[in-house]
mmCIF file with all atom_site columns, N, CA and C in Angstrom:
data_model
loop_
_atom_site.group_PDB
_atom_site.id
_atom_site.type_symbol
_atom_site.label_atom_id
_atom_site.label_alt_id
_atom_site.label_comp_id
_atom_site.label_asym_id
_atom_site.label_entity_id
_atom_site.label_seq_id
_atom_site.pdbx_PDB_ins_code
_atom_site.Cartn_x
_atom_site.Cartn_y
_atom_site.Cartn_z
_atom_site.occupancy
_atom_site.B_iso_or_equiv
_atom_site.pdbx_formal_charge
_atom_site.auth_seq_id
_atom_site.auth_comp_id
_atom_site.auth_asym_id
_atom_site.auth_atom_id
_atom_site.pdbx_PDB_model_num
ATOM 1   N N  . UNK E 1 1  ? 22.050  -11.169 -4.936  1.00 48.00 ? 206 UNK E N  1
ATOM 2   C CA . UNK E 1 1  ? 21.842  -9.729  -5.644  1.00 48.00 ? 206 UNK E CA 1
ATOM 3   C C  . UNK E 1 1  ? 20.115  -9.559  -4.778  1.00 48.00 ? 206 UNK E C  1
ATOM 4   N N  . UNK E 1 2  ? 19.981  -8.308  -4.477  1.00 58.00 ? 207 UNK E N  1
ATOM 5   C CA . UNK E 1 2  ? 18.798  -7.615  -4.140  1.00 58.00 ? 207 UNK E CA 1
ATOM 6   C C  . UNK E 1 2  ? 18.002  -7.150  -5.222  1.00 58.00 ? 207 UNK E C  1
ATOM 7   N N  . UNK E 1 3  ? 16.834  -7.525  -5.561  1.00 64.00 ? 208 UNK E N  1
ATOM 8   C CA . UNK E 1 3  ? 16.010  -7.406  -6.618  1.00 64.00 ? 208 UNK E CA 1
ATOM 9   C C  . UNK E 1 3  ? 15.443  -5.770  -6.425  1.00 64.00 ? 208 UNK E C  1
ATOM 10  N N  . UNK E 1 4  ? 15.444  -5.508  -7.752  1.00 67.00 ? 209 UNK E N  1
ATOM 11  C CA . UNK E 1 4  ? 15.598  -3.679  -7.873  1.00 67.00 ? 209 UNK E CA 1
ATOM 12  C C  . UNK E 1 4  ? 13.787  -3.628  -7.810  1.00 67.00 ? 209 UNK E C  1
ATOM 13  N N  . UNK E 1 5  ? 13.275  -2.896  -6.649  1.00 75.00 ? 210 UNK E N  1
ATOM 14  C CA . UNK E 1 5  ? 12.031  -2.123  -7.150  1.00 75.00 ? 210 UNK E CA 1
ATOM 15  C C  . UNK E 1 5  ? 11.862  -1.002  -8.409  1.00 75.00 ? 210 UNK E C  1
ATOM 16  N N  . UNK E 1 6  ? 10.858  -1.482  -9.530  1.00 82.00 ? 211 UNK E N  1
ATOM 17  C CA . UNK E 1 6  ? 10.118  -0.370  -9.867  1.00 82.00 ? 211 UNK E CA 1
ATOM 18  C C  . UNK E 1 6  ? 9.330   0.543   -9.660  1.00 82.00 ? 211 UNK E C  1
ATOM 19  N N  . UNK E 1 7  ? 9.894   1.792   -9.905  1.00 86.00 ? 212 UNK E N  1
ATOM 20  C CA . UNK E 1 7  ? 9.229   3.050   -9.268  1.00 86.00 ? 212 UNK E CA 1
ATOM 21  C C  . UNK E 1 7  ? 8.214   3.235   -10.464 1.00 86.00 ? 212 UNK E C  1
ATOM 22  N N  . UNK E 1 8  ? 6.907   3.878   -10.213 1.00 91.00 ? 213 UNK E N  1
ATOM 23  C CA . UNK E 1 8  ? 6.660   4.370   -11.533 1.00 91.00 ? 213 UNK E CA 1
ATOM 24  C C  . UNK E 1 8  ? 5.217   5.802   -10.511 1.00 91.00 ? 213 UNK E C  1
ATOM 25  N N  . UNK E 1 9  ? 6.053   6.790   -11.256 1.00 93.00 ? 214 UNK E N  1
ATOM 26  C CA . UNK E 1 9  ? 5.388   8.305   -10.520 1.00 93.00 ? 214 UNK E CA 1
ATOM 27  C C  . UNK E 1 9  ? 4.022   8.087   -10.983 1.00 93.00 ? 214 UNK E C  1
ATOM 28  N N  . UNK E 1 10 ? 3.106   8.539   -9.953  1.00 90.00 ? 215 UNK E N  1
ATOM 29  C CA . UNK E 1 10 ? 1.608   9.323   -10.648 1.00 90.00 ? 215 UNK E CA 1
ATOM 30  C C  . UNK E 1 10 ? 1.830   10.663  -10.798 1.00 90.00 ? 215 UNK E C  1
ATOM 31  N N  . UNK E 1 11 ? 1.474   11.080  -12.323 1.00 91.00 ? 216 UNK E N  1
ATOM 32  C CA . UNK E 1 11 ? 1.504   12.407  -12.784 1.00 91.00 ? 216 UNK E CA 1
ATOM 33  C C  . UNK E 1 11 ? 0.246   13.023  -12.030 1.00 91.00 ? 216 UNK E C  1
ATOM 34  N N  . UNK E 1 12 ? 0.474   14.341  -11.451 1.00 91.00 ? 217 UNK E N  1
ATOM 35  C CA . UNK E 1 12 ? -0.095  15.512  -10.758 1.00 91.00 ? 217 UNK E CA 1
ATOM 36  C C  . UNK E 1 12 ? -0.674  14.854  -9.695  1.00 91.00 ? 217 UNK E C  1
ATOM 37  N N  . UNK E 1 13 ? -0.722  13.811  -9.133  1.00 91.00 ? 218 UNK E N  1
ATOM 38  C CA . UNK E 1 13 ? -0.666  13.421  -7.386  1.00 91.00 ? 218 UNK E CA 1
ATOM 39  C C  . UNK E 1 13 ? -0.195  14.235  -6.589  1.00 91.00 ? 218 UNK E C  1
ATOM 40  N N  . UNK E 1 14 ? -1.235  14.094  -5.558  1.00 92.00 ? 219 UNK E N  1
ATOM 41  C CA . UNK E 1 14 ? -0.620  15.416  -4.522  1.00 92.00 ? 219 UNK E CA 1
ATOM 42  C C  . UNK E 1 14 ? -0.470  14.478  -2.976  1.00 92.00 ? 219 UNK E C  1
ATOM 43  N N  . UNK E 1 15 ? 0.459   14.840  -2.514  1.00 92.00 ? 220 UNK E N  1
ATOM 44  C CA . UNK E 1 15 ? 0.609   13.790  -1.351  1.00 92.00 ? 220 UNK E CA 1
ATOM 45  C C  . UNK E 1 15 ? 0.075   14.047  0.023   1.00 92.00 ? 220 UNK E C  1
ATOM 46  N N  . UNK E 1 16 ? -1.040  13.509  0.405   1.00 91.00 ? 221 UNK E N  1
ATOM 47  C CA . UNK E 1 16 ? -2.201  14.037  1.707   1.00 91.00 ? 221 UNK E CA 1
ATOM 48  C C  . UNK E 1 16 ? -1.994  14.627  2.601   1.00 91.00 ? 221 UNK E C  1
ATOM 49  N N  . UNK E 1 17 ? -0.601  14.162  3.010   1.00 93.00 ? 222 UNK E N  1
ATOM 50  C CA . UNK E 1 17 ? 0.699   14.468  4.183   1.00 93.00 ? 222 UNK E CA 1
ATOM 51  C C  . UNK E 1 17 ? 1.088   16.119  3.693   1.00 93.00 ? 222 UNK E C  1
ATOM 52  N N  . UNK E 1 18 ? 2.095   16.407  2.830   1.00 94.00 ? 223 UNK E N  1
ATOM 53  C CA . UNK E 1 18 ? 3.073   17.329  2.918   1.00 94.00 ? 223 UNK E CA 1
ATOM 54  C C  . UNK E 1 18 ? 2.624   18.094  1.423   1.00 94.00 ? 223 UNK E C  1
ATOM 55  N N  . UNK E 1 19 ? 1.063   17.933  1.001   1.00 93.00 ? 224 UNK E N  1
ATOM 56  C CA . UNK E 1 19 ? 0.735   18.402  -0.512  1.00 93.00 ? 224 UNK E CA 1
ATOM 57  C C  . UNK E 1 19 ? 1.552   18.966  -1.107  1.00 93.00 ? 224 UNK E C  1
ATOM 58  N N  . UNK E 1 20 ? 3.086   18.035  -1.674  1.00 94.00 ? 225 UNK E N  1
ATOM 59  C CA . UNK E 1 20 ? 3.666   18.095  -2.844  1.00 94.00 ? 225 UNK E CA 1
ATOM 60  C C  . UNK E 1 20 ? 3.400   17.569  -3.874  1.00 94.00 ? 225 UNK E C  1
ATOM 61  N N  . UNK E 1 21 ? 3.248   18.069  -5.075  1.00 94.00 ? 226 UNK E N  1
ATOM 62  C CA . UNK E 1 21 ? 2.331   17.593  -6.138  1.00 94.00 ? 226 UNK E CA 1
ATOM 63  C C  . UNK E 1 21 ? 3.826   16.753  -6.979  1.00 94.00 ? 226 UNK E C  1
ATOM 64  N N  . UNK E 1 22 ? 3.233   15.884  -7.942  1.00 93.00 ? 227 UNK E N  1
ATOM 65  C CA . UNK E 1 22 ? 4.546   15.239  -8.559  1.00 93.00 ? 227 UNK E CA 1
ATOM 66  C C  . UNK E 1 22 ? 5.472   14.077  -7.518  1.00 93.00 ? 227 UNK E C  1
ATOM 67  N N  . UNK E 1 23 ? 5.006   13.736  -6.806  1.00 93.00 ? 228 UNK E N  1
ATOM 68  C CA . UNK E 1 23 ? 6.169   13.187  -5.297  1.00 93.00 ? 228 UNK E CA 1
ATOM 69  C C  . UNK E 1 23 ? 5.675   11.665  -4.750  1.00 93.00 ? 228 UNK E C  1
ATOM 70  N N  . UNK E 1 24 ? 4.579   11.344  -5.481  1.00 93.00 ? 229 UNK E N  1
ATOM 71  C CA . UNK E 1 24 ? 3.654   9.756   -5.396  1.00 93.00 ? 229 UNK E CA 1
ATOM 72  C C  . UNK E 1 24 ? 4.043   8.945   -6.424  1.00 93.00 ? 229 UNK E C  1
ATOM 73  N N  . UNK E 1 25 ? 4.900   7.884   -5.372  1.00 93.00 ? 230 UNK E N  1
ATOM 74  C CA . UNK E 1 25 ? 5.773   6.806   -6.492  1.00 93.00 ? 230 UNK E CA 1
ATOM 75  C C  . UNK E 1 25 ? 4.554   5.372   -6.023  1.00 93.00 ? 230 UNK E C  1
ATOM 76  N N  . UNK E 1 26 ? 4.438   4.758   -6.810  1.00 91.00 ? 231 UNK E N  1
ATOM 77  C CA . UNK E 1 26 ? 3.823   3.542   -7.212  1.00 91.00 ? 231 UNK E CA 1
ATOM 78  C C  . UNK E 1 26 ? 4.509   2.160   -6.899  1.00 91.00 ? 231 UNK E C  1
ATOM 79  N N  . UNK E 1 27 ? 4.609   1.655   -6.319  1.00 90.00 ? 232 UNK E N  1
ATOM 80  C CA . UNK E 1 27 ? 5.266   -0.126  -6.381  1.00 90.00 ? 232 UNK E CA 1
ATOM 81  C C  . UNK E 1 27 ? 4.761   -0.957  -5.832  1.00 90.00 ? 232 UNK E C  1
ATOM 82  N N  . UNK E 1 28 ? 4.957   -2.143  -6.234  1.00 85.00 ? 233 UNK E N  1
ATOM 83  C CA . UNK E 1 28 ? 3.980   -3.346  -6.291  1.00 85.00 ? 233 UNK E CA 1
ATOM 84  C C  . UNK E 1 28 ? 5.446   -4.377  -5.198  1.00 85.00 ? 233 UNK E C  1
ATOM 85  N N  . UNK E 1 29 ? 4.918   -4.799  -4.211  1.00 79.00 ? 234 UNK E N  1
ATOM 86  C CA . UNK E 1 29 ? 5.556   -6.047  -3.516  1.00 79.00 ? 234 UNK E CA 1
ATOM 87  C C  . UNK E 1 29 ? 4.779   -7.366  -3.349  1.00 79.00 ? 234 UNK E C  1
ATOM 88  N N  . UNK E 1 30 ? 4.701   -8.096  -3.263  1.00 74.00 ? 235 UNK E N  1
ATOM 89  C CA . UNK E 1 30 ? 3.883   -9.499  -3.074  1.00 74.00 ? 235 UNK E CA 1
ATOM 90  C C  . UNK E 1 30 ? 2.433   -9.210  -2.990  1.00 74.00 ? 235 UNK E C  1
ATOM 91  N N  . UNK E 1 31 ? 2.114   -8.718  -4.038  1.00 72.00 ? 236 UNK E N  1
ATOM 92  C CA . UNK E 1 31 ? 0.809   -8.401  -4.722  1.00 72.00 ? 236 UNK E CA 1
ATOM 93  C C  . UNK E 1 31 ? -0.318  -7.213  -3.890  1.00 72.00 ? 236 UNK E C  1
ATOM 94  N N  . UNK E 1 32 ? 0.944   -6.715  -3.209  1.00 79.00 ? 237 UNK E N  1
ATOM 95  C CA . UNK E 1 32 ? 0.232   -5.419  -2.688  1.00 79.00 ? 237 UNK E CA 1
ATOM 96  C C  . UNK E 1 32 ? 0.754   -4.153  -3.315  1.00 79.00 ? 237 UNK E C  1
ATOM 97  N N  . UNK E 1 33 ? 0.089   -3.246  -3.737  1.00 84.00 ? 238 UNK E N  1
ATOM 98  C CA . UNK E 1 33 ? 0.711   -1.726  -3.942  1.00 84.00 ? 238 UNK E CA 1
ATOM 99  C C  . UNK E 1 33 ? 0.537   -0.871  -2.897  1.00 84.00 ? 238 UNK E C  1
ATOM 100 N N  . UNK E 1 34 ? 1.963   0.167   -3.335  1.00 90.00 ? 239 UNK E N  1
ATOM 101 C CA . UNK E 1 34 ? 1.826   0.635   -2.235  1.00 90.00 ? 239 UNK E CA 1
ATOM 102 C C  . UNK E 1 34 ? 2.611   2.315   -2.874  1.00 90.00 ? 239 UNK E C  1
ATOM 103 N N  . UNK E 1 35 ? 1.987   3.305   -2.516  1.00 91.00 ? 240 UNK E N  1
ATOM 104 C CA . UNK E 1 35 ? 2.054   4.470   -2.680  1.00 91.00 ? 240 UNK E CA 1
ATOM 105 C C  . UNK E 1 35 ? 3.431   4.941   -2.016  1.00 91.00 ? 240 UNK E C  1
ATOM 106 N N  . UNK E 1 36 ? 4.113   5.807   -2.204  1.00 93.00 ? 241 UNK E N  1
ATOM 107 C CA . UNK E 1 36 ? 5.410   6.401   -1.004  1.00 93.00 ? 241 UNK E CA 1
ATOM 108 C C  . UNK E 1 36 ? 5.298   7.775   -1.648  1.00 93.00 ? 241 UNK E C  1
ATOM 109 N N  . UNK E 1 37 ? 5.274   8.712   -1.001  1.00 94.00 ? 242 UNK E N  1
ATOM 110 C CA . UNK E 1 37 ? 5.676   10.013  -1.137  1.00 94.00 ? 242 UNK E CA 1
ATOM 111 C C  . UNK E 1 37 ? 7.501   10.047  -0.927  1.00 94.00 ? 242 UNK E C  1
ATOM 112 N N  . UNK E 1 38 ? 7.738   10.646  -2.103  1.00 93.00 ? 243 UNK E N  1
ATOM 113 C CA . UNK E 1 38 ? 9.396   10.341  -2.121  1.00 93.00 ? 243 UNK E CA 1
ATOM 114 C C  . UNK E 1 38 ? 10.206  12.114  -1.486  1.00 93.00 ? 243 UNK E C  1
ATOM 115 N N  . UNK E 1 39 ? 9.421   12.940  -0.770  1.00 94.00 ? 244 UNK E N  1
ATOM 116 C CA . UNK E 1 39 ? 9.258   14.109  -0.391  1.00 94.00 ? 244 UNK E CA 1
ATOM 117 C C  . UNK E 1 39 ? 9.297   14.070  1.501   1.00 94.00 ? 244 UNK E C  1
ATOM 118 N N  . UNK E 1 40 ? 8.282   13.587  1.434   1.00 95.00 ? 245 UNK E N  1
ATOM 119 C CA . UNK E 1 40 ? 8.163   13.210  3.048   1.00 95.00 ? 245 UNK E CA 1
ATOM 120 C C  . UNK E 1 40 ? 8.421   11.783  3.824   1.00 95.00 ? 245 UNK E C  1
ATOM 121 N N  . UNK E 1 41 ? 7.971   10.812  2.672   1.00 92.00 ? 246 UNK E N  1
ATOM 122 C CA . UNK E 1 41 ? 7.763   9.595   2.957   1.00 92.00 ? 246 UNK E CA 1
ATOM 123 C C  . UNK E 1 41 ? 6.638   9.007   3.536   1.00 92.00 ? 246 UNK E C  1
ATOM 124 N N  . UNK E 1 42 ? 5.330   9.545   3.155   1.00 93.00 ? 247 UNK E N  1
ATOM 125 C CA . UNK E 1 42 ? 4.510   9.194   3.499   1.00 93.00 ? 247 UNK E CA 1
ATOM 126 C C  . UNK E 1 42 ? 3.660   7.927   2.556   1.00 93.00 ? 247 UNK E C  1
ATOM 127 N N  . UNK E 1 43 ? 3.182   6.830   3.584   1.00 92.00 ? 248 UNK E N  1
ATOM 128 C CA . UNK E 1 43 ? 2.933   5.512   2.830   1.00 92.00 ? 248 UNK E CA 1
ATOM 129 C C  . UNK E 1 43 ? 1.079   5.044   2.806   1.00 92.00 ? 248 UNK E C  1
ATOM 130 N N  . UNK E 1 44 ? 1.135   4.765   1.895   1.00 89.00 ? 249 UNK E N  1
ATOM 131 C CA . UNK E 1 44 ? -0.105  4.014   1.951   1.00 89.00 ? 249 UNK E CA 1
ATOM 132 C C  . UNK E 1 44 ? -0.318  2.685   0.878   1.00 89.00 ? 249 UNK E C  1
ATOM 133 N N  . UNK E 1 45 ? -1.046  2.069   1.049   1.00 85.00 ? 250 UNK E N  1
ATOM 134 C CA . UNK E 1 45 ? -1.178  0.604   0.851   1.00 85.00 ? 250 UNK E CA 1
ATOM 135 C C  . UNK E 1 45 ? -2.509  -0.445  0.513   1.00 85.00 ? 250 UNK E C  1
ATOM 136 N N  . UNK E 1 46 ? -2.543  -1.092  -0.726  1.00 72.00 ? 251 UNK E N  1
ATOM 137 C CA . UNK E 1 46 ? -3.626  -1.370  -0.867  1.00 72.00 ? 251 UNK E CA 1
ATOM 138 C C  . UNK E 1 46 ? -3.475  -3.222  -1.571  1.00 72.00 ? 251 UNK E C  1
ATOM 139 N N  . UNK E 1 47 ? -3.908  -4.011  -1.112  1.00 61.00 ? 252 UNK E N  1
ATOM 140 C CA . UNK E 1 47 ? -3.929  -5.076  -1.642  1.00 61.00 ? 252 UNK E CA 1
ATOM 141 C C  . UNK E 1 47 ? -4.904  -5.046  -3.057  1.00 61.00 ? 252 UNK E C  1
ATOM 142 N N  . UNK E 1 48 ? -5.073  -6.514  -3.286  1.00 60.00 ? 253 UNK E N  1
ATOM 143 C CA . UNK E 1 48 ? -5.721  -6.414  -4.520  1.00 60.00 ? 253 UNK E CA 1
ATOM 144 C C  . UNK E 1 48 ? -6.659  -7.304  -3.899  1.00 60.00 ? 253 UNK E C  1
ATOM 145 N N  . UNK E 1 49 ? -7.911  -7.021  -4.530  1.00 63.00 ? 254 UNK E N  1
ATOM 146 C CA . UNK E 1 49 ? -9.352  -8.241  -4.208  1.00 63.00 ? 254 UNK E CA 1
ATOM 147 C C  . UNK E 1 49 ? -8.460  -9.505  -3.609  1.00 63.00 ? 254 UNK E C  1
ATOM 148 N N  . UNK E 1 50 ? -8.565  -10.251 -4.710  1.00 55.00 ? 255 UNK E N  1
ATOM 149 C CA . UNK E 1 50 ? -8.330  -11.809 -4.365  1.00 55.00 ? 255 UNK E CA 1
ATOM 150 C C  . UNK E 1 50 ? -7.402  -11.962 -3.153  1.00 55.00 ? 255 UNK E C  1
ATOM 151 N N  . UNK E 1 51 ? -6.628  -10.954 -2.771  1.00 53.00 ? 256 UNK E N  1
ATOM 152 C CA . UNK E 1 51 ? -5.731  -11.125 -1.880  1.00 53.00 ? 256 UNK E CA 1
ATOM 153 C C  . UNK E 1 51 ? -6.696  -10.608 -0.612  1.00 53.00 ? 256 UNK E C  1
ATOM 154 N N  . UNK E 1 52 ? -7.047  -9.727  -0.277  1.00 55.00 ? 257 UNK E N  1
ATOM 155 C CA . UNK E 1 52 ? -8.402  -9.525  1.055   1.00 55.00 ? 257 UNK E CA 1
ATOM 156 C C  . UNK E 1 52 ? -9.126  -10.605 0.861   1.00 55.00 ? 257 UNK E C  1
ATOM 157 N N  . UNK E 1 53 ? -9.842  -11.486 -0.423  1.00 59.00 ? 258 UNK E N  1
ATOM 158 C CA . UNK E 1 53 ? -11.024 -12.023 0.103   1.00 59.00 ? 258 UNK E CA 1
ATOM 159 C C  . UNK E 1 53 ? -10.431 -13.749 0.599   1.00 59.00 ? 258 UNK E C  1
ATOM 160 N N  . UNK E 1 54 ? -9.075  -14.147 0.568   1.00 56.00 ? 259 UNK E N  1
ATOM 161 C CA . UNK E 1 54 ? -8.378  -14.968 1.053   1.00 56.00 ? 259 UNK E CA 1
ATOM 162 C C  . UNK E 1 54 ? -8.092  -14.626 2.358   1.00 56.00 ? 259 UNK E C  1
ATOM 163 N N  . UNK E 1 55 ? -7.615  -13.262 2.974   1.00 56.00 ? 260 UNK E N  1
ATOM 164 C CA . UNK E 1 55 ? -7.480  -13.082 3.856   1.00 56.00 ? 260 UNK E CA 1
ATOM 165 C C  . UNK E 1 55 ? -8.886  -13.080 5.208   1.00 56.00 ? 260 UNK E C  1
ATOM 166 N N  . UNK E 1 56 ? -9.697  -12.049 4.845   1.00 58.00 ? 261 UNK E N  1
ATOM 167 C CA . UNK E 1 56 ? -10.643 -12.027 5.529   1.00 58.00 ? 261 UNK E CA 1
ATOM 168 C C  . UNK E 1 56 ? -11.791 -13.985 5.794   1.00 58.00 ? 261 UNK E C  1
ATOM 169 N N  . UNK E 1 57 ? -11.523 -14.519 4.410   1.00 58.00 ? 262 UNK E N  1
ATOM 170 C CA . UNK E 1 57 ? -12.194 -15.498 4.517   1.00 58.00 ? 262 UNK E CA 1
ATOM 171 C C  . UNK E 1 57 ? -11.781 -16.384 5.591   1.00 58.00 ? 262 UNK E C  1
ATOM 172 N N  . UNK E 1 58 ? -10.609 -16.376 5.889   1.00 59.00 ? 263 UNK E N  1
ATOM 173 C CA . UNK E 1 58 ? -9.835  -17.524 7.051   1.00 59.00 ? 263 UNK E CA 1
ATOM 174 C C  . UNK E 1 58 ? -9.604  -16.841 8.406   1.00 59.00 ? 263 UNK E C  1
ATOM 175 N N  . UNK E 1 59 ? -10.294 -15.426 8.358   1.00 62.00 ? 264 UNK E N  1
ATOM 176 C CA . UNK E 1 59 ? -10.058 -14.423 9.612   1.00 62.00 ? 264 UNK E CA 1
ATOM 177 C C  . UNK E 1 59 ? -11.239 -14.898 10.680  1.00 62.00 ? 264 UNK E C  1
ATOM 178 N N  . UNK E 1 60 ? -10.236 -15.360 12.058  1.00 64.00 ? 265 UNK E N  1
ATOM 179 C CA . UNK E 1 60 ? -11.763 -15.537 13.132  1.00 64.00 ? 265 UNK E CA 1
ATOM 180 C C  . UNK E 1 60 ? -11.275 -14.151 14.072  1.00 64.00 ? 265 UNK E C  1
ATOM 181 N N  . UNK E 1 61 ? -12.330 -14.020 14.580  1.00 61.00 ? 266 UNK E N  1
ATOM 182 C CA . UNK E 1 61 ? -12.624 -12.752 15.833  1.00 61.00 ? 266 UNK E CA 1
ATOM 183 C C  . UNK E 1 61 ? -12.540 -13.813 16.799  1.00 61.00 ? 266 UNK E C  1
ATOM 184 N N  . UNK E 1 62 ? -11.156 -13.260 17.815  1.00 63.00 ? 267 UNK E N  1
ATOM 185 C CA . UNK E 1 62 ? -11.416 -13.970 18.958  1.00 63.00 ? 267 UNK E CA 1
ATOM 186 C C  . UNK E 1 62 ? -12.315 -13.175 20.034  1.00 63.00 ? 267 UNK E C  1
ATOM 187 N N  . UNK E 1 63 ? -12.430 -12.029 20.307  1.00 62.00 ? 268 UNK E N  1
ATOM 188 C CA . UNK E 1 63 ? -13.011 -10.837 21.063  1.00 62.00 ? 268 UNK E CA 1
ATOM 189 C C  . UNK E 1 63 ? -12.803 -9.261  20.391  1.00 62.00 ? 268 UNK E C  1
ATOM 190 N N  . UNK E 1 64 ? -13.873 -8.664  21.293  1.00 61.00 ? 269 UNK E N  1
ATOM 191 C CA . UNK E 1 64 ? -13.570 -7.368  20.657  1.00 61.00 ? 269 UNK E CA 1
ATOM 192 C C  . UNK E 1 64 ? -13.214 -6.129  21.842  1.00 61.00 ? 269 UNK E C  1
ATOM 193 N N  . UNK E 1 65 ? -12.167 -5.682  22.010  1.00 63.00 ? 270 UNK E N  1
ATOM 194 C CA . UNK E 1 65 ? -11.612 -4.886  23.122  1.00 63.00 ? 270 UNK E CA 1
ATOM 195 C C  . UNK E 1 65 ? -12.298 -3.630  22.707  1.00 63.00 ? 270 UNK E C  1
ATOM 196 N N  . UNK E 1 66 ? -12.902 -2.925  24.075  1.00 65.00 ? 271 UNK E N  1
ATOM 197 C CA . UNK E 1 66 ? -13.806 -1.755  23.953  1.00 65.00 ? 271 UNK E CA 1
ATOM 198 C C  . UNK E 1 66 ? -12.998 -1.160  25.500  1.00 65.00 ? 271 UNK E C  1
ATOM 199 N N  . UNK E 1 67 ? -12.652 -0.012  25.259  1.00 58.00 ? 272 UNK E N  1
ATOM 200 C CA . UNK E 1 67 ? -11.588 0.435   26.479  1.00 58.00 ? 272 UNK E CA 1
ATOM 201 C C  . UNK E 1 67 ? -12.778 1.496   26.966  1.00 58.00 ? 272 UNK E C  1
#
């Protein structure tokens, strides 16, 4: 059985891509918040600060690519 993801709509929010109002839905998966426009499909994600700290703490730069 697949888990249902609960969507919470953000009142008054305007999609930055299609400019539609009241179409932005907030979901949370694996401690990452995702906002999706149900009209055009535009997505934005933001992880919680404690998740970013762990990821950045163990990150290593091998090299920097300059085209």
